[in-house]
mmCIF file of C-alpha atoms in Angstrom:
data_model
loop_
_atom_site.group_PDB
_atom_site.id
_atom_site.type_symbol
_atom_site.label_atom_id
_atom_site.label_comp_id
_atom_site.label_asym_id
_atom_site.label_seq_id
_atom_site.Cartn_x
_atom_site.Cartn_y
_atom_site.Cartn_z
ATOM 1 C CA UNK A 1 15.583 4.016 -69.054
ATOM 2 C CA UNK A 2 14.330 2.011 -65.723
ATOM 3 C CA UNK A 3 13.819 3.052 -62.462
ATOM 4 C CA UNK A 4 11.525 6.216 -61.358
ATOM 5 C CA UNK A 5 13.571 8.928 -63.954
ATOM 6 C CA UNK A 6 12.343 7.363 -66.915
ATOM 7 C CA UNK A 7 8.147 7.812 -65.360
ATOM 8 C CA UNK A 8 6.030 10.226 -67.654
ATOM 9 C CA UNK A 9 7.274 13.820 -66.290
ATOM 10 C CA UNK A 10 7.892 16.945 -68.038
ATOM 11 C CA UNK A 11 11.487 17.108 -69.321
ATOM 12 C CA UNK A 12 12.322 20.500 -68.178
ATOM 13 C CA UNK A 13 13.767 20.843 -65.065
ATOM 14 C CA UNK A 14 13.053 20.979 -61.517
ATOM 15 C CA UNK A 15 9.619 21.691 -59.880
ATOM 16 C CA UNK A 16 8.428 23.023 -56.729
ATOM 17 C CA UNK A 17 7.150 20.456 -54.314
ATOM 18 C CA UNK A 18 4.346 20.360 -51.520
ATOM 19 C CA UNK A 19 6.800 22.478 -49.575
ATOM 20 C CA UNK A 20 7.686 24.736 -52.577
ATOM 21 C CA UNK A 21 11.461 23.465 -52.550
ATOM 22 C CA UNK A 22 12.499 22.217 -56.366
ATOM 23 C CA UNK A 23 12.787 18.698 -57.368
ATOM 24 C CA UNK A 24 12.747 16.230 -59.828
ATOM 25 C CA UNK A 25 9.434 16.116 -61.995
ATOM 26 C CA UNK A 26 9.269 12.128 -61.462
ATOM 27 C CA UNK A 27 9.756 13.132 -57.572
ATOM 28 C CA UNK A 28 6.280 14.678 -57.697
ATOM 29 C CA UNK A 29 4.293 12.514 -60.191
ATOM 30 C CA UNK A 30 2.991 10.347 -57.466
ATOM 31 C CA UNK A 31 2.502 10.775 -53.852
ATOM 32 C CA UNK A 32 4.873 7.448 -52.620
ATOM 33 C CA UNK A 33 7.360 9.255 -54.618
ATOM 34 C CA UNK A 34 7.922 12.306 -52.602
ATOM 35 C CA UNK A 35 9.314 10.277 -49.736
ATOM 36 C CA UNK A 36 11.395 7.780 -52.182
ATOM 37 C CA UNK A 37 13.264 10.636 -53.929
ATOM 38 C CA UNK A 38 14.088 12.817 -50.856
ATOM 39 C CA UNK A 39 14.957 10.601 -48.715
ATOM 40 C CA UNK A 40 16.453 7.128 -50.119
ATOM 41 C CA UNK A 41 17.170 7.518 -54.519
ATOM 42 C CA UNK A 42 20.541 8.801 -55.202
ATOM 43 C CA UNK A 43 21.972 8.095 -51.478
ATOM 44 C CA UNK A 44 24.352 5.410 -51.469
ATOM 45 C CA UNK A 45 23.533 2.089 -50.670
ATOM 46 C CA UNK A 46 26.252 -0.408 -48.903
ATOM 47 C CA UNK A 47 25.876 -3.978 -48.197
ATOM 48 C CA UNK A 48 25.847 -7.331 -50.217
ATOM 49 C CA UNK A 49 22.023 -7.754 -49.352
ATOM 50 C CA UNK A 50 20.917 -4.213 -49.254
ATOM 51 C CA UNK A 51 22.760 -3.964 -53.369
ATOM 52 C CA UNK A 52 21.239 -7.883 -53.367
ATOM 53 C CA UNK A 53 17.619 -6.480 -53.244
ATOM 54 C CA UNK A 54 17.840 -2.975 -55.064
ATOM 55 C CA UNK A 55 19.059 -5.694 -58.080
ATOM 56 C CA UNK A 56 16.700 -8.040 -57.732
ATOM 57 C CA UNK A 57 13.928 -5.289 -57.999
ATOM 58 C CA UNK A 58 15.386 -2.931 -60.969
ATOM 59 C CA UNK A 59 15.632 -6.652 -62.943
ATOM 60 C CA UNK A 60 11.405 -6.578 -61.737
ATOM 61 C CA UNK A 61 10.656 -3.159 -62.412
ATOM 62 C CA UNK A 62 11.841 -4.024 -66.382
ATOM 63 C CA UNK A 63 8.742 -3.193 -68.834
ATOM 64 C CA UNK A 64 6.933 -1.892 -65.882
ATOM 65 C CA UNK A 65 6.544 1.427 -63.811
ATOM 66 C CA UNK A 66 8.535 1.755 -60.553
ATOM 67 C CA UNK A 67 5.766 2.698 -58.734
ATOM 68 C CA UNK A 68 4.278 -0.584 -59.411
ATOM 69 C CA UNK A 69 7.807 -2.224 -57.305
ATOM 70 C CA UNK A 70 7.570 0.620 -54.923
ATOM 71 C CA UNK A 71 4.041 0.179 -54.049
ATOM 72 C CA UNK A 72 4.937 -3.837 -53.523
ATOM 73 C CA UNK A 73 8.163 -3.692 -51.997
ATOM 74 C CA UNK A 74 7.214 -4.823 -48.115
ATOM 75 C CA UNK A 75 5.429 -7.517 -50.032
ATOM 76 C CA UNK A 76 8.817 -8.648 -51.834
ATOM 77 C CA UNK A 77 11.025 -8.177 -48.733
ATOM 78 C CA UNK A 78 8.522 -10.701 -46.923
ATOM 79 C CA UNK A 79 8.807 -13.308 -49.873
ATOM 80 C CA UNK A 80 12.092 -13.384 -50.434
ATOM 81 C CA UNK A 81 13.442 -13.413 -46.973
ATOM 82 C CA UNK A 82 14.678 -9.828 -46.803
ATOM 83 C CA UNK A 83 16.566 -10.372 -50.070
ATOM 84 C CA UNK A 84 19.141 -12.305 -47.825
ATOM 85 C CA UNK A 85 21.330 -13.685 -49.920
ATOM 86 C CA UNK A 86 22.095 -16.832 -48.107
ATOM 87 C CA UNK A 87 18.301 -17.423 -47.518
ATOM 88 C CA UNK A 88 17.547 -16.785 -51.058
ATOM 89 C CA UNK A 89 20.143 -19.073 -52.651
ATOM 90 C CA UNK A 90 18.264 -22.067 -50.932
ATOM 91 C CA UNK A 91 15.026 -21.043 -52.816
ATOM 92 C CA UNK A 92 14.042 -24.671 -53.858
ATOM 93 C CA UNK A 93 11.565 -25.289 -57.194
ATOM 94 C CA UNK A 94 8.816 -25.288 -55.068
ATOM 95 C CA UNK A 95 9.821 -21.884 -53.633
ATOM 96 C CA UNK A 96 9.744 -20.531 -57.103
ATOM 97 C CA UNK A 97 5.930 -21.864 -57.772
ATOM 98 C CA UNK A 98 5.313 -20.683 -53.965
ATOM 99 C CA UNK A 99 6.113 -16.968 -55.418
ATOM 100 C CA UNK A 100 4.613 -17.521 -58.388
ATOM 101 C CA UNK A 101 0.985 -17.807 -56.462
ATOM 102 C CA UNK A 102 2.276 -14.662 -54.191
ATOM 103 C CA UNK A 103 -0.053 -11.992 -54.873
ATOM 104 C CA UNK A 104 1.860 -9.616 -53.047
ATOM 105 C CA UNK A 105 4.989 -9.398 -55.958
ATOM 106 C CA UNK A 106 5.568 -9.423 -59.748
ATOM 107 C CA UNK A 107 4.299 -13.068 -60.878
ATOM 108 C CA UNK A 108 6.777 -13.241 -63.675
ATOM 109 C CA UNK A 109 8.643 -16.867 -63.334
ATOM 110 C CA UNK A 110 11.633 -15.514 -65.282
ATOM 111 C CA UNK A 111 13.154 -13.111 -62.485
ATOM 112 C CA UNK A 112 11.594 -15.533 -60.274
ATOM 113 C CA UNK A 113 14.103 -17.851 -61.206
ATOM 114 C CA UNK A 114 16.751 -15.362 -62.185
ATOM 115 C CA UNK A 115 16.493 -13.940 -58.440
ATOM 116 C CA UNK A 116 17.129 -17.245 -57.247
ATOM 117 C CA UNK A 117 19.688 -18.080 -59.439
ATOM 118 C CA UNK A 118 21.744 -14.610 -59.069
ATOM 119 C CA UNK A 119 21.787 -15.509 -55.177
ATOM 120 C CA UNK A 120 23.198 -18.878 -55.774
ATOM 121 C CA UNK A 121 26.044 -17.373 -57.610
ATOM 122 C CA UNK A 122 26.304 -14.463 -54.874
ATOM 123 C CA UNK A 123 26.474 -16.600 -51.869
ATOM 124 C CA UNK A 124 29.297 -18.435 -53.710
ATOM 125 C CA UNK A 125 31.290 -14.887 -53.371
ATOM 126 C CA UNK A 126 33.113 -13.907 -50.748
ATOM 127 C CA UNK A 127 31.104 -11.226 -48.073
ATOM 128 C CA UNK A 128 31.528 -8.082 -49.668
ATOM 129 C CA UNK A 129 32.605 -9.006 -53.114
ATOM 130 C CA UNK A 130 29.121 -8.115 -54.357
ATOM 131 C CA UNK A 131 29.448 -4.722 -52.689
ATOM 132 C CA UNK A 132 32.905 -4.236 -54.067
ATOM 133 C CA UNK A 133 32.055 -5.347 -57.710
ATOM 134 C CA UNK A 134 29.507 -3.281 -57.662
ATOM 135 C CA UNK A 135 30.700 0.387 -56.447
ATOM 136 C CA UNK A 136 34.065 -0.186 -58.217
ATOM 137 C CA UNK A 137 32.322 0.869 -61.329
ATOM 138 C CA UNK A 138 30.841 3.848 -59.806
ATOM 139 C CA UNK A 139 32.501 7.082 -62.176
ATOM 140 C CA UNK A 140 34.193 9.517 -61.069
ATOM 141 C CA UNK A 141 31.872 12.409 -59.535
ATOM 142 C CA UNK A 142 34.245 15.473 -60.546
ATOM 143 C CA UNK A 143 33.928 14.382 -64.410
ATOM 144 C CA UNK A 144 29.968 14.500 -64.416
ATOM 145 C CA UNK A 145 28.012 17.395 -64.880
ATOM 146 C CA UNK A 146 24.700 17.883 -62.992
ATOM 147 C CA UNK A 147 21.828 17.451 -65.352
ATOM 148 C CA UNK A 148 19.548 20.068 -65.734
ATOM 149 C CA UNK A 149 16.306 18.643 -67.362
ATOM 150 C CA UNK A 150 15.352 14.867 -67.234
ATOM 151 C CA UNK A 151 16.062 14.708 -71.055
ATOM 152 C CA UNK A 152 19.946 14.818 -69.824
ATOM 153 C CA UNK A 153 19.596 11.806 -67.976
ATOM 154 C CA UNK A 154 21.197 9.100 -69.506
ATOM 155 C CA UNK A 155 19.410 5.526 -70.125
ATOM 156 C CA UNK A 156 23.320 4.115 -70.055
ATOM 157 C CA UNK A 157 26.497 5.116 -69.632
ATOM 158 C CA UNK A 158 30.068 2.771 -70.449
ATOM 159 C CA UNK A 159 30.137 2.282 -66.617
ATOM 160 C CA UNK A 160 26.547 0.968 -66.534
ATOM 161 C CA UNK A 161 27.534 -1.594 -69.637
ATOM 162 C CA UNK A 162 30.509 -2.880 -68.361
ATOM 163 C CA UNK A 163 28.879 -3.118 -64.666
ATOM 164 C CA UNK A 164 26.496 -5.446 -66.875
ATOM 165 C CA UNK A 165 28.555 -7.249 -68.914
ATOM 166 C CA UNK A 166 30.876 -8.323 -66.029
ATOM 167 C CA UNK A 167 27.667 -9.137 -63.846
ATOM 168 C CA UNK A 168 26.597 -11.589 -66.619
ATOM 169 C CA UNK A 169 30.295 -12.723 -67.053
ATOM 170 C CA UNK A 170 29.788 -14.133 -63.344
ATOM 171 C CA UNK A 171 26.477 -15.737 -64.239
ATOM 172 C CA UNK A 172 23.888 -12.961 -63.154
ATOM 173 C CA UNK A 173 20.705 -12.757 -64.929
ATOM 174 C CA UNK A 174 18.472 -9.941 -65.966
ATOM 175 C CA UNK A 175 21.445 -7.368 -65.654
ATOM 176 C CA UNK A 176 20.874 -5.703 -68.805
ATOM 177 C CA UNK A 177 22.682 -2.344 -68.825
ATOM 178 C CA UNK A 178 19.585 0.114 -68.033
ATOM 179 C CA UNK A 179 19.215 -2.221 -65.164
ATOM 180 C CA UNK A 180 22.649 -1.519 -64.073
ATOM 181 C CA UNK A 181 22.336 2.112 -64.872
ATOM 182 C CA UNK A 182 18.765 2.190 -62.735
ATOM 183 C CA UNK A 183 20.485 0.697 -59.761
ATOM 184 C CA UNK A 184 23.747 2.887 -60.327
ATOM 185 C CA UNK A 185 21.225 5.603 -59.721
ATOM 186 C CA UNK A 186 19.219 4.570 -56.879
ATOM 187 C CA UNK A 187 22.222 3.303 -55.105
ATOM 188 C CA UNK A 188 24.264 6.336 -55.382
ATOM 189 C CA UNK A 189 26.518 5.515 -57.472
ATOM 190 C CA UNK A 190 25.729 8.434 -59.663
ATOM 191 C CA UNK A 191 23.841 11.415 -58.895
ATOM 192 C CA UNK A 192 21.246 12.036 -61.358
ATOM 193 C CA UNK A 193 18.929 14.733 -59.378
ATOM 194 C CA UNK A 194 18.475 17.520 -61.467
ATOM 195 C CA UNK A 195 21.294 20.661 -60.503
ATOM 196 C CA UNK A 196 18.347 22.654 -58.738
ATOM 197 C CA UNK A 197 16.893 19.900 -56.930
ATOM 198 C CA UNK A 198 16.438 20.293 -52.884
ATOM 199 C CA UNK A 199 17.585 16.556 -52.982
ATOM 200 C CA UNK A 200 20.727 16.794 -54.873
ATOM 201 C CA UNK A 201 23.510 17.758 -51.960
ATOM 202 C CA UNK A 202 22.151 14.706 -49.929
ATOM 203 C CA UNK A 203 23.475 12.220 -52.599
ATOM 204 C CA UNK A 204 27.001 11.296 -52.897
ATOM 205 C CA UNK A 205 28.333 14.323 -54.558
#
């Protein structure tokens, strides 16, 4: 899977942190994480931009760790204009070879391009359609159970693979359905901290 649950951790279950409070292995495997999973991955996420840019960066992170997007982040809001769509969308070709020389994100001209291209077909949208597609496949919270170990995490789920399938249906790129399933995660959409994590009752369930 994609996104920070799938990093090298033990698969067992929760472990105590700096504080001694449980949480997620992955939470602890490096020190940027600690901030990232108490405080923003699993809590829900609103917005057409804000969803805009946890997208776009999932579809980066693919075949690579998510520290290497976390760690770069700042330098990705700064090139692609806060991951506004509107801004985005008028990315010309010489944008896309601009960010291709940027140091400061993933040089890979492939989501280059399919960033770009997934904000053209975004700012065609109405505002909020991207939110509403989006969170209309979250499942219901009452039907999951809380995993215990990271090997319960799923890598997708059907709501993840239609998310995907109806994303590319619109014309989005690099949407596979771990992508989906990555942002579902981050986003809050799901809530994939382990039952005994500290973090768990701030997500959406």
């Amino acid at each position: 899977m994609t996104g920070p649950a799938s990093e090298p951790a033990p698969q067992g279950g929760p472990l105590p942190g700096p504080d001694g409070l449980p949480r997620c292995p992955w939470g602890l495997s490096a020190e940027e994480y600690v901030a990232y999973h108490d405080n923003e991955w699993g809590r829900p996420v609103r917005g057409d931009d804000a969803l805009f840019e946890r997208l776009c960066l999932e579809a980066f992170q693919s075949g690579l760790s998510w520290l290497t997007i976390l760690r770069r982040r700042e330098g990705f809001r700064a090139a692609f204009e806060g991951f506004r769509i509107a801004a985005v969308a008028e990315f010309t070709e010489q944008d896309v070879e601009r960010l291709l020389t940027d140091t400061r994100i993933i040089r890979n001209r492939a989501k280059i391009e399919a960033a770009v291209g997934n904000a053209r077909v975004a700012a065609g949208w109405p505002e909020g359609e991207l939110d509403r597609l989006i969170w209309s496949y979250a499942p219901d919270a009452e039907g999951r159970e809380a995993p215990r170990g990271l090997g319960d995490v799923p890598a997708t789920t059907p709501e993840s693979k239609a998310l995907a399938k109806e994303l590319k249906k619109r014309g989005f790129r690099f949407v596979g359905p771990t992508t989906a399933y990555a942002l579902m995660q981050a986003c809050g959409l799901v809530n994939d901290h382990l039952a005994d994590c500290t973090a768990r009752s701030r997500g959406r369930v």
